[in-house]
Amino acid sequence: MKLQAACRYFCWLFFFLAATAEGNLETPSFGSGILYQYRYSLDSQLSFLSRPTLQRSQLQAEAVVDVNLLWSNTNSDEQLLQIQFHDLRINQDLEKEDQTSKGHSVKGSQNATELQQPFFLHWNKGKVKAFYVAKEENPLILDLKRGLLSLLQFQTHSGTMTEEDISGSCQVTYAVSKDTVLKTKDLHSCIRPKFGFSTANKIFGLLWHPTSKSHYVMEGNLIKSASSEENHIIYQGIKSSVGVDITSRQHLEFLSQMPGSKELSGKNLQKILNSLLGKPQPIKLTSQPFKRICSECPTLRSYLKTFAKKKIKLDPSKASTTWHFSRVVQMLRSAKKKDILLLLKKAPESMLPFYIEAAIAAHSTPSLLAVTEFLDLQGRKQMSLVENFLYAAALSPRPSKELFGLVLDRLNNKKLNKATWETGSMIIGSLVGKLCQMNQCDLEEVSLAKEAILKKLHGSKTDSVKMMHLASLKSTLLPEFISTFLYYAEEGSSTISAAAVTALKRYSTEHITSKVKKAMRRIFHQVQRKYQKNSRLAAAEILLDNSPSHTDFINILLASRQLSPEMQRFILSKILGIISSDNHPTREKFFISESSANYNTQVRKGRRATEDASSTFGVENLFSDFGLLQKSTTNVDIESHGHRLQAAQV
């Protein structure tokens, strides 16, 4: 028995030691007085998803990297390393549609000289604590150094944790076996500084599929090789063929070691850094957003000399018009006010709307001020231009505070005709809604605009003016105005009630609360007063489209027996339309008998789908008791990857 127990003990000990040997490696470190040389290579490729075999660009770089230990703390395994690039070679290869390539090598350029400046790494057991540079450097050069240091950010035992590197603070998973380490980074989990903006309509957003893996080979405490590969596939959600495939590879391979500089004496790291750099400031390992300056882009002054006085044929259906508009917007963003004003003054009359829309799209303070001054100079001749300006402001995806103030200033002009003023009122509502989506609802101008709309609505004495202000509130699509719509839906005149209920149809299901549903039931079943058929039918649509209860469904069907034949057909056609839809949220709750299907439906629906999106359109016609067309509604909806957009409603 003792022999069996001893054998069992040694077996367990053997397997434990074997598992320990495979699961943990020596802590990486660099020796004192030794200069380590590595070959570093970088390979980046970009191809278009639409034509991956015809268009491709590739950038390759190769250099020798020297690593030298300057200081260490044996008690805590801290090390200060000096790292330096040299013998840099860059090769760029562009493949065009004719599959011809052109490559060239660059050596000794200004950027290469800056890249070869040494930088310093505070390192502890394979973890990057901080890094320092001697002087301010080009952001692109810093990112290249961040990429190399991110390759040195690893550990030699298995596990999952959060690490910081050039991508941000990301969740990484390590798998260790024998003398290798496999690192997998979840790029979706990375937290990094925000830059740019996302579209309010998610259906027009981008989809991103990234992967990142790194592989390390160790020999004792020496890094023999380190390689990393990241792949990013970015494309439009609504059309996946419009996108790019970006692949980036880094490789670090040990070459040799030779005698190097001696280690600096001292126990305080900060004093060592002060002696080397004066007043060192640690550089963040995460890449920071920066604005690139286009050195080859044309300026507005050069454009004024060549194109300003020319009449350009603009066909919105052609891509050349879009490219020209984008080019002008880019120029106006960096132009001065006096140059933009000069462009507007010199431009042919037929080109003025084009340049005004471009100035609004530029969103720069000089461009907005130039448009304001130009419109003031036009006097009475500006009326048509004001309309162009208002429409351009309404279509702005991310309006600014300055643009909103400019719209308010234009609408305060008493010389505007009634149609322009009504259009401007709805545009104010649209801009208020967009500003609130951008978390700028607390702006004083926005708060005053909302109060003004409500005050004018409540103080209006005619239905036509109330309709205009209700349309303005409808354009905001803000949940805080639901109570206002409910009040006018139940208490307003027949016209106002129908407009208020129709406005409620635009809100998503999450905003159609039990309070809203109770009000819609009172309107449809005419509990407190009689309502026009348009209001009742719109109330029924809201109940049917937003998670209806079984009781609601039964009551609507029973109540429809007492309605006019045309209203019966309309409600039934609505139910049939929901059943025929493949993606309506309440489709499964409906059951239609064969006798119901004998009704002549008043809904004509169609659908067109691709692998990325589906577009549905429907026409709903409501006839009077005498057979005359009373209401016709056409809806066009787009759905893609779980997002829905009402493209048009007429």
XYZ file of C-alpha atoms in Angstrom:
650
model
C 0.000 0.000 0.000
C 2.845 2.369 0.853
C 4.469 1.636 -2.524
C 1.211 2.382 -4.373
C 0.745 5.619 -2.431
C 4.310 6.696 -3.216
C 3.831 5.957 -6.925
C 0.570 7.918 -6.948
C 2.300 10.856 -5.220
C 5.180 10.969 -7.718
C 2.744 10.725 -10.651
C 0.760 13.697 -9.383
C 3.994 15.627 -8.764
C 5.227 14.855 -12.280
C 2.027 16.059 -13.933
C 1.938 19.176 -11.737
C 5.500 20.130 -12.636
C 4.842 19.437 -16.321
C 1.739 21.624 -16.279
C 3.619 24.365 -14.465
C 6.453 24.215 -16.970
C 4.028 24.510 -19.892
C 1.860 27.231 -18.335
C 4.537 29.697 -17.181
C 7.717 31.045 -18.749
C 10.554 33.119 -17.385
C 9.876 36.816 -16.927
C 11.201 38.743 -19.961
C 14.085 41.107 -19.248
C 17.202 42.609 -20.811
C 20.712 42.226 -19.401
C 23.029 45.003 -18.242
C 25.861 46.159 -20.516
C 24.419 44.379 -23.567
C 23.126 45.934 -26.787
C 20.334 43.832 -28.287
C 19.593 44.150 -31.990
C 16.288 43.176 -33.592
C 14.964 43.335 -37.117
C 11.609 45.117 -37.173
C 9.247 44.926 -40.138
C 5.855 46.473 -40.755
C 3.464 45.503 -43.518
C 0.144 47.276 -44.092
C -2.331 46.502 -46.867
C -5.609 48.096 -47.879
C -8.039 46.732 -50.437
C -11.557 47.677 -51.456
C -14.296 45.146 -50.807
C -15.994 45.954 -54.097
C -12.926 45.015 -56.172
C -10.316 43.378 -53.931
C -8.294 41.938 -56.819
C -8.070 45.127 -58.858
C -7.305 47.844 -56.335
C -4.832 47.452 -53.522
C -2.283 49.593 -51.735
C 0.565 48.295 -49.640
C 3.110 49.941 -47.386
C 6.162 48.084 -46.102
C 8.820 49.313 -43.702
C 11.886 47.614 -42.294
C 14.433 48.792 -39.750
C 16.960 47.607 -37.198
C 16.000 48.243 -33.578
C 18.596 48.657 -30.830
C 17.541 47.930 -27.248
C 19.827 48.902 -24.392
C 19.244 48.667 -20.627
C 19.897 52.043 -18.952
C 18.639 51.387 -15.432
C 17.062 48.595 -13.419
C 15.644 47.911 -9.983
C 16.380 44.311 -9.061
C 13.920 44.382 -6.167
C 10.895 45.126 -8.357
C 12.131 43.961 -11.803
C 11.669 47.492 -13.176
C 13.794 48.427 -16.177
C 14.410 51.594 -18.176
C 15.214 50.760 -21.793
C 16.562 52.965 -24.550
C 15.153 51.976 -27.937
C 16.294 53.345 -31.267
C 15.420 52.729 -34.921
C 18.072 52.899 -37.629
C 18.662 51.693 -41.198
C 15.055 52.503 -42.042
C 13.756 51.398 -45.425
C 10.261 52.149 -46.698
C 8.653 50.688 -49.772
C 5.244 51.655 -51.080
C 3.471 49.611 -53.702
C 0.245 50.738 -55.358
C -1.762 48.400 -57.552
C -4.062 50.139 -59.980
C -6.814 48.833 -62.158
C -4.391 47.874 -64.896
C -2.523 45.820 -62.285
C 0.687 47.768 -62.773
C 2.758 48.484 -59.688
C 5.174 51.179 -58.799
C 7.498 50.937 -55.825
C 10.261 53.078 -54.420
C 12.528 53.122 -51.392
C 12.925 56.084 -49.068
C 15.940 56.598 -46.846
C 17.185 59.614 -44.937
C 14.013 61.707 -45.209
C 12.985 64.197 -42.539
C 10.481 61.764 -41.043
C 13.106 59.013 -41.059
C 15.500 61.269 -39.147
C 12.819 61.990 -36.566
C 11.992 58.297 -36.316
C 15.629 57.472 -35.525
C 15.608 59.658 -32.417
C 15.915 57.386 -29.342
C 12.967 56.938 -26.996
C 12.753 55.455 -23.530
C 10.574 52.678 -22.151
C 9.718 52.092 -18.502
C 9.185 48.318 -18.475
C 8.246 45.889 -15.713
C 7.964 42.133 -16.319
C 6.826 42.636 -19.904
C 4.362 45.393 -19.040
C 4.724 48.906 -20.443
C 4.472 51.418 -17.614
C 5.315 54.566 -19.592
C 7.442 55.818 -22.451
C 9.240 59.087 -23.054
C 10.696 61.028 -25.974
C 13.387 63.689 -25.949
C 11.270 66.285 -27.785
C 7.870 66.707 -29.399
C 7.465 64.511 -32.447
C 5.180 64.084 -35.422
C 1.961 62.220 -34.411
C 2.544 59.629 -37.143
C 6.080 58.956 -35.885
C 4.747 58.623 -32.343
C 2.154 56.107 -33.535
C 4.857 54.037 -35.215
C 6.778 53.939 -31.931
C 3.571 53.134 -30.051
C 3.069 50.188 -32.384
C 6.497 48.764 -31.554
C 5.989 49.285 -27.811
C 2.579 47.606 -28.012
C 4.429 44.581 -29.341
C 6.478 44.594 -26.114
C 3.325 44.673 -23.977
C 2.730 41.054 -22.933
C 3.032 38.525 -20.118
C 4.326 34.973 -19.798
C 1.438 33.329 -17.954
C -2.055 32.449 -19.125
C -5.108 34.488 -18.241
C -7.517 37.226 -19.298
C -7.078 40.850 -18.264
C -7.262 44.459 -19.415
C -4.170 46.003 -20.994
C -3.361 49.340 -22.544
C -1.667 49.626 -25.905
C -1.961 51.669 -29.081
C -5.573 50.495 -29.544
C -6.664 51.699 -26.097
C -7.548 49.869 -22.913
C -8.546 46.429 -24.216
C -9.396 42.985 -22.917
C -6.701 40.456 -23.867
C -6.384 36.707 -23.385
C -3.066 34.856 -23.059
C -2.411 31.193 -23.775
C 1.074 29.906 -22.845
C 2.633 26.612 -23.931
C 6.296 25.547 -23.846
C 8.291 28.545 -25.102
C 5.480 30.408 -26.897
C 2.813 32.918 -25.921
C -0.385 33.542 -27.898
C -2.143 36.842 -27.228
C -5.678 37.539 -28.494
C -7.047 41.057 -28.212
C -10.753 41.883 -28.254
C -10.769 45.140 -30.209
C -14.499 45.648 -29.629
C -13.788 45.999 -25.901
C -11.185 48.752 -26.324
C -11.788 52.067 -24.587
C -10.024 54.964 -26.262
C -10.450 58.723 -26.797
C -13.493 59.501 -28.892
C -13.018 61.241 -32.191
C -15.329 62.190 -35.015
C -19.010 61.452 -34.609
C -21.550 58.770 -35.360
C -24.575 59.272 -37.546
C -27.924 59.809 -35.865
C -29.522 57.406 -38.358
C -27.857 54.107 -37.469
C -29.023 52.606 -40.725
C -26.382 54.717 -42.493
C -23.662 53.749 -40.025
C -20.577 51.612 -40.537
C -20.017 48.033 -39.422
C -16.616 46.959 -38.137
C -15.230 43.427 -37.881
C -11.730 43.431 -36.320
C -9.367 40.645 -35.251
C -6.008 40.852 -33.470
C -3.539 38.096 -32.580
C 0.073 38.228 -31.405
C 2.609 35.410 -31.128
C 5.765 35.425 -28.992
C 8.695 32.999 -28.871
C 10.870 33.045 -25.751
C 14.304 31.601 -24.997
C 14.738 31.877 -21.271
C 14.102 35.540 -20.489
C 15.017 36.677 -24.023
C 12.395 37.604 -26.610
C 13.438 35.658 -29.714
C 10.582 36.896 -31.878
C 7.281 38.725 -31.621
C 4.692 39.067 -34.359
C 1.283 40.663 -34.460
C -1.465 40.784 -37.075
C -4.604 42.892 -37.069
C -7.386 42.838 -39.605
C -10.143 45.424 -39.900
C -13.090 45.032 -42.256
C -15.130 48.240 -42.366
C -18.185 48.629 -44.560
C -21.515 50.372 -44.853
C -24.296 48.485 -43.153
C -26.755 49.281 -45.894
C -24.358 48.118 -48.647
C -21.589 45.764 -47.574
C -19.692 46.000 -50.866
C -18.807 49.608 -50.039
C -15.941 49.210 -47.610
C -12.292 48.397 -47.079
C -10.239 45.492 -45.778
C -7.172 46.660 -43.832
C -4.481 44.259 -42.666
C -1.475 45.296 -40.592
C 1.407 43.030 -39.564
C 4.357 43.678 -37.261
C 7.310 41.377 -36.755
C 10.250 41.691 -34.364
C 13.064 39.156 -34.691
C 16.224 38.881 -32.595
C 19.442 39.342 -34.607
C 22.391 39.569 -32.243
C 23.760 40.981 -29.043
C 26.992 42.853 -28.429
C 28.627 44.898 -25.682
C 26.601 47.997 -24.917
C 26.662 51.004 -22.629
C 26.886 50.503 -18.906
C 23.857 50.711 -16.687
C 23.316 54.063 -14.952
C 23.673 54.035 -11.189
C 20.939 55.274 -8.899
C 17.844 54.008 -7.149
C 15.370 56.716 -8.176
C 13.937 56.351 -11.681
C 12.695 59.940 -11.799
C 16.197 61.294 -11.164
C 17.562 59.094 -13.948
C 14.913 60.431 -16.332
C 15.630 64.012 -15.267
C 19.306 63.547 -16.048
C 18.451 62.192 -19.503
C 15.500 64.352 -20.559
C 15.380 67.370 -18.272
C 11.652 67.512 -17.472
C 10.269 64.248 -18.850
C 6.562 63.953 -19.588
C 5.200 60.431 -20.140
C 3.551 59.849 -23.506
C 0.255 57.977 -23.578
C 0.561 54.560 -25.152
C -2.916 54.845 -26.673
C -2.971 56.515 -30.075
C -4.430 60.011 -29.876
C -6.713 61.454 -32.568
C -5.202 64.258 -34.595
C -6.167 66.250 -37.651
C -4.079 65.662 -40.726
C -3.240 68.651 -42.874
C -3.676 68.060 -46.582
C -0.666 69.605 -48.293
C -1.906 68.796 -51.809
C -5.513 69.979 -51.445
C -6.359 73.136 -53.441
C -6.987 76.358 -51.531
C -9.965 78.643 -51.952
C -7.751 81.422 -53.293
C -6.501 79.233 -56.139
C -10.084 78.121 -56.767
C -11.182 81.759 -57.008
C -8.679 82.342 -59.808
C -9.894 79.451 -61.932
C -13.471 78.350 -61.197
C -15.258 81.070 -59.222
C -16.641 82.935 -62.267
C -17.303 79.844 -64.363
C -20.698 78.264 -64.818
C -20.370 74.604 -64.002
C -22.963 72.138 -65.220
C -24.236 70.432 -62.092
C -26.103 67.176 -62.533
C -27.044 65.724 -59.103
C -27.281 62.254 -60.638
C -23.578 62.231 -61.533
C -20.748 61.400 -59.164
C -18.705 64.325 -60.498
C -21.153 66.763 -58.889
C -20.783 65.038 -55.531
C -16.984 65.100 -55.790
C -17.023 68.788 -56.719
C -19.319 69.616 -53.790
C -17.078 67.696 -51.377
C -14.013 69.468 -52.736
C -15.581 72.905 -52.234
C -16.675 71.992 -48.683
C -13.111 70.952 -47.807
C -11.764 74.252 -49.122
C -14.339 76.329 -47.255
C -13.548 74.642 -43.929
C -10.049 76.118 -43.921
C -10.848 79.373 -45.743
C -11.120 82.861 -44.309
C -14.365 84.787 -44.133
C -13.286 87.439 -46.639
C -12.365 84.801 -49.229
C -15.689 82.976 -48.805
C -17.573 86.255 -49.110
C -15.597 87.055 -52.255
C -16.557 83.662 -53.699
C -20.257 84.340 -53.087
C -20.028 87.804 -54.648
C -18.188 86.616 -57.772
C -20.220 83.462 -58.328
C -22.764 83.356 -61.175
C -26.361 83.569 -59.990
C -27.039 79.961 -60.971
C -24.138 78.776 -58.779
C -25.114 80.698 -55.635
C -27.367 77.961 -54.158
C -24.544 75.453 -54.663
C -21.984 77.601 -52.824
C -24.405 78.531 -50.021
C -25.172 74.858 -49.381
C -21.434 74.084 -49.410
C -20.776 76.891 -46.910
C -23.451 75.514 -44.575
C -22.024 71.994 -44.933
C -18.536 73.294 -44.051
C -19.773 74.127 -40.517
C -16.938 76.573 -39.900
C -17.487 79.892 -38.155
C -16.008 81.943 -41.058
C -18.270 80.201 -43.596
C -21.422 80.838 -41.539
C -20.486 84.477 -40.937
C -19.809 84.938 -44.646
C -23.239 83.529 -45.566
C -24.903 85.818 -43.010
C -23.199 88.922 -44.357
C -23.894 87.941 -47.957
C -27.614 87.412 -47.327
C -27.794 90.785 -45.570
C -26.202 92.476 -48.594
C -28.719 90.941 -50.987
C -31.719 92.714 -49.454
C -34.996 91.884 -51.171
C -33.247 89.750 -53.783
C -32.325 87.231 -51.096
C -35.733 85.539 -50.658
C -35.005 82.542 -52.879
C -31.511 82.257 -51.411
C -32.960 82.231 -47.895
C -35.035 79.198 -48.860
C -31.906 77.466 -50.176
C -30.170 78.332 -46.943
C -33.024 76.975 -44.802
C -33.183 73.686 -46.710
C -29.405 73.282 -46.445
C -29.626 73.866 -42.687
C -32.464 71.342 -42.358
C -30.421 68.660 -44.145
C -27.365 69.231 -41.967
C -26.718 65.940 -40.106
C -24.955 67.651 -37.180
C -26.037 71.286 -36.908
C -23.974 73.604 -34.753
C -25.047 76.214 -32.244
C -23.920 78.918 -34.679
C -25.990 77.477 -37.526
C -29.060 77.269 -35.301
C -28.616 80.895 -34.271
C -28.254 81.902 -37.908
C -31.542 80.170 -38.812
C -33.345 81.926 -35.951
C -31.922 85.255 -37.087
C -33.120 84.722 -40.666
C -36.640 83.827 -39.531
C -36.910 87.003 -37.477
C -36.965 88.921 -40.750
C -40.478 90.344 -41.111
C -40.134 90.539 -44.910
C -40.343 86.758 -45.324
C -43.401 85.419 -47.092
C -45.816 83.070 -45.337
C -44.630 79.899 -47.102
C -40.986 80.532 -46.200
C -41.913 81.308 -42.609
C -43.931 78.074 -42.293
C -41.060 76.074 -43.775
C -38.642 77.750 -41.389
C -40.844 76.875 -38.426
C -40.650 73.159 -39.256
C -36.897 73.443 -39.851
C -36.448 74.931 -36.372
C -38.160 71.861 -34.954
C -35.899 69.576 -36.972
C -32.765 71.396 -35.788
C -33.946 71.292 -32.163
C -34.394 67.528 -32.442
C -30.929 67.024 -33.953
C -29.240 69.230 -31.360
C -30.917 67.233 -28.589
C -29.676 64.011 -30.194
C -26.191 65.527 -29.905
C -26.743 66.098 -26.145
C -27.093 69.854 -26.615
C -30.666 70.155 -25.396
C -29.461 72.293 -22.485
C -28.287 75.098 -24.754
C -30.084 78.334 -23.965
C -31.040 78.828 -27.616
C -32.592 75.362 -27.796
C -34.548 75.809 -24.556
C -35.858 79.193 -25.688
C -36.854 77.773 -29.077
C -38.845 74.946 -27.467
C -40.588 77.369 -25.125
C -41.381 79.706 -28.025
C -42.955 76.916 -30.107
C -45.158 75.804 -27.201
C -46.142 79.382 -26.365
C -47.124 80.134 -29.958
C -49.022 76.841 -30.201
C -51.066 77.453 -27.066
C -51.674 81.084 -28.018
C -52.794 80.403 -31.592
C -56.431 81.058 -32.371
C -56.694 79.506 -35.827
C -56.259 75.862 -36.754
C -53.878 76.682 -39.605
C -51.374 78.337 -37.251
C -51.743 75.547 -34.690
C -51.097 72.987 -37.430
C -47.858 74.762 -38.311
C -46.581 74.692 -34.722
C -47.688 71.073 -34.257
C -45.667 70.217 -37.366
C -42.676 71.978 -35.801
C -43.031 69.901 -32.617
C -43.472 66.779 -34.738
C -40.143 67.503 -36.456
C -38.301 67.466 -33.121
C -39.423 63.902 -32.317
C -38.708 64.621 -28.646
C -40.524 62.447 -26.066
C -41.165 65.481 -23.851
C -43.782 66.715 -26.340
C -45.879 63.525 -26.240
C -48.075 64.978 -23.486
C -48.730 68.032 -25.688
C -49.767 65.830 -28.601
C -52.056 63.815 -26.311
C -53.786 66.976 -25.109
C -54.510 68.241 -28.620
C -55.404 64.737 -29.827
C -58.251 64.535 -27.302
C -59.213 68.187 -26.862
C -58.451 69.773 -30.224
C -60.740 70.290 -33.179
C -61.156 67.498 -35.704
C -58.304 68.797 -37.864
C -55.980 69.420 -34.916
C -56.854 66.063 -33.340
C -55.987 64.192 -36.537
C -52.673 66.073 -36.841
C -51.731 65.360 -33.207
C -52.521 61.634 -33.438
C -50.598 61.411 -36.712
C -47.598 63.018 -34.996
C -47.706 60.325 -32.297
C -47.364 57.643 -34.989
C -43.747 58.739 -35.565
C -42.612 57.721 -32.087
C -41.020 54.329 -31.495
C -42.656 51.618 -29.403
C -40.625 52.462 -26.293
C -42.353 55.862 -26.123
C -45.893 54.528 -26.665
C -46.605 54.036 -22.977
C -49.766 52.800 -21.277
C -50.854 56.437 -20.918
C -50.634 56.923 -24.679
C -52.490 53.675 -25.356
C -55.309 54.628 -22.977
C -55.741 57.921 -24.828
C -55.758 56.120 -28.190
C -58.450 53.725 -26.925
C -60.601 56.664 -25.822
C -60.223 58.264 -29.241
C -60.903 55.124 -31.275
C -63.869 53.995 -29.181
C -65.102 57.617 -28.780
C -65.441 57.309 -25.012
C -65.607 61.030 -24.197
C -66.615 62.620 -27.511
C -66.920 61.934 -31.192
C -63.829 62.102 -33.380
C -63.241 62.353 -37.093
C -62.509 59.072 -38.851
C -58.903 60.141 -39.585
C -58.220 60.489 -35.851
C -59.886 57.176 -35.019
C -58.038 55.260 -37.715
C -54.682 56.786 -36.726
C -55.373 55.840 -33.090
C -56.139 52.269 -34.183
C -52.871 52.148 -36.129
C -50.898 53.225 -33.055
C -52.520 50.467 -30.992
C -51.923 47.816 -33.655
C -48.311 48.824 -34.377
C -47.051 48.961 -30.787
C -47.312 45.604 -29.013
C -51.121 45.403 -28.929
C -52.763 43.301 -26.270
C -55.146 40.529 -27.228
C -57.984 42.633 -25.814
C -57.044 45.606 -28.011
C -57.042 43.412 -31.078
C -60.453 41.881 -30.310
C -62.020 45.237 -29.389
C -60.784 46.893 -32.582
C -62.216 44.070 -34.696
C -65.550 44.159 -32.833
C -65.779 47.943 -33.036
C -65.022 47.871 -36.757
C -68.400 46.164 -37.339
C -70.110 49.420 -36.435
C -67.922 51.504 -38.727
C -68.604 52.462 -42.296
C -67.598 49.882 -44.923
C -64.651 51.979 -46.055
C -63.291 52.299 -42.502
C -63.746 48.550 -42.031
C -61.729 47.875 -45.151
C -59.026 50.284 -44.061
C -58.579 48.627 -40.645
C -58.657 45.174 -42.176
C -56.151 46.202 -44.825
C -53.881 47.445 -42.038
C -54.072 44.058 -40.320
C -53.489 42.229 -43.597
C -50.501 44.462 -44.262
C -49.005 43.540 -40.895
C -49.551 39.843 -41.553
C -47.966 40.024 -45.009
C -44.891 41.798 -43.609
C -41.946 39.547 -42.790
C -40.529 41.832 -40.114
C -43.422 43.595 -38.412
C -43.002 43.277 -34.606
C -46.654 42.369 -33.951
C -47.171 40.022 -36.894
C -47.454 36.848 -34.798
C -50.307 38.263 -32.701
C -52.796 38.415 -35.544
C -55.043 35.727 -36.947
C -57.334 36.380 -39.888
C -60.221 34.101 -40.840
C -61.047 33.180 -44.416
C -64.167 35.352 -44.403
C -62.107 38.398 -43.462
C -59.788 37.805 -46.377
C -62.663 38.373 -48.798
C -62.529 42.131 -48.201
C -61.163 44.252 -51.007
C -57.929 45.466 -49.434
C -57.045 49.113 -49.816
C -53.344 48.579 -49.200
C -50.848 48.012 -51.973
C -47.494 46.854 -50.687
C -44.180 46.012 -52.281
C -40.765 44.950 -51.133
C -37.269 44.926 -52.494
C -34.416 43.284 -50.650
C -30.677 42.811 -50.913
C -28.347 40.842 -48.683
C -27.843 43.953 -46.537
C -31.161 45.794 -46.499
C -34.800 45.591 -47.417
C -37.012 48.401 -48.629
C -40.780 48.265 -48.285
C -43.334 50.636 -49.687
C -47.049 50.811 -49.142
C -49.964 52.915 -50.316
C -52.987 53.302 -48.042
C -56.159 54.839 -49.459
C -59.129 55.937 -47.359
C -62.410 56.616 -49.158
C -65.480 58.474 -47.969
C -68.888 56.849 -47.645
C -69.665 58.109 -51.146
C -66.599 56.436 -52.674
C -64.494 59.582 -52.987
C -60.805 59.413 -52.113
C -60.424 61.171 -48.769
C -56.871 60.285 -47.764
C -53.907 58.645 -49.459
C -50.686 57.824 -47.614
C -47.524 56.459 -49.196
C -44.805 55.078 -46.912
C -41.275 54.025 -47.842
C -39.269 52.241 -45.127
C -35.726 50.881 -45.116
C -34.505 48.171 -42.733
C -30.926 47.017 -42.290
C -29.186 45.055 -39.521
C -31.947 45.673 -36.987
C -32.299 49.393 -37.746
C -35.311 50.983 -39.384
C -35.700 54.297 -41.203
C -38.821 55.904 -42.580
C -37.353 57.233 -45.800
C -40.486 59.036 -46.954
C -44.136 59.560 -46.125
C -46.424 61.389 -48.501
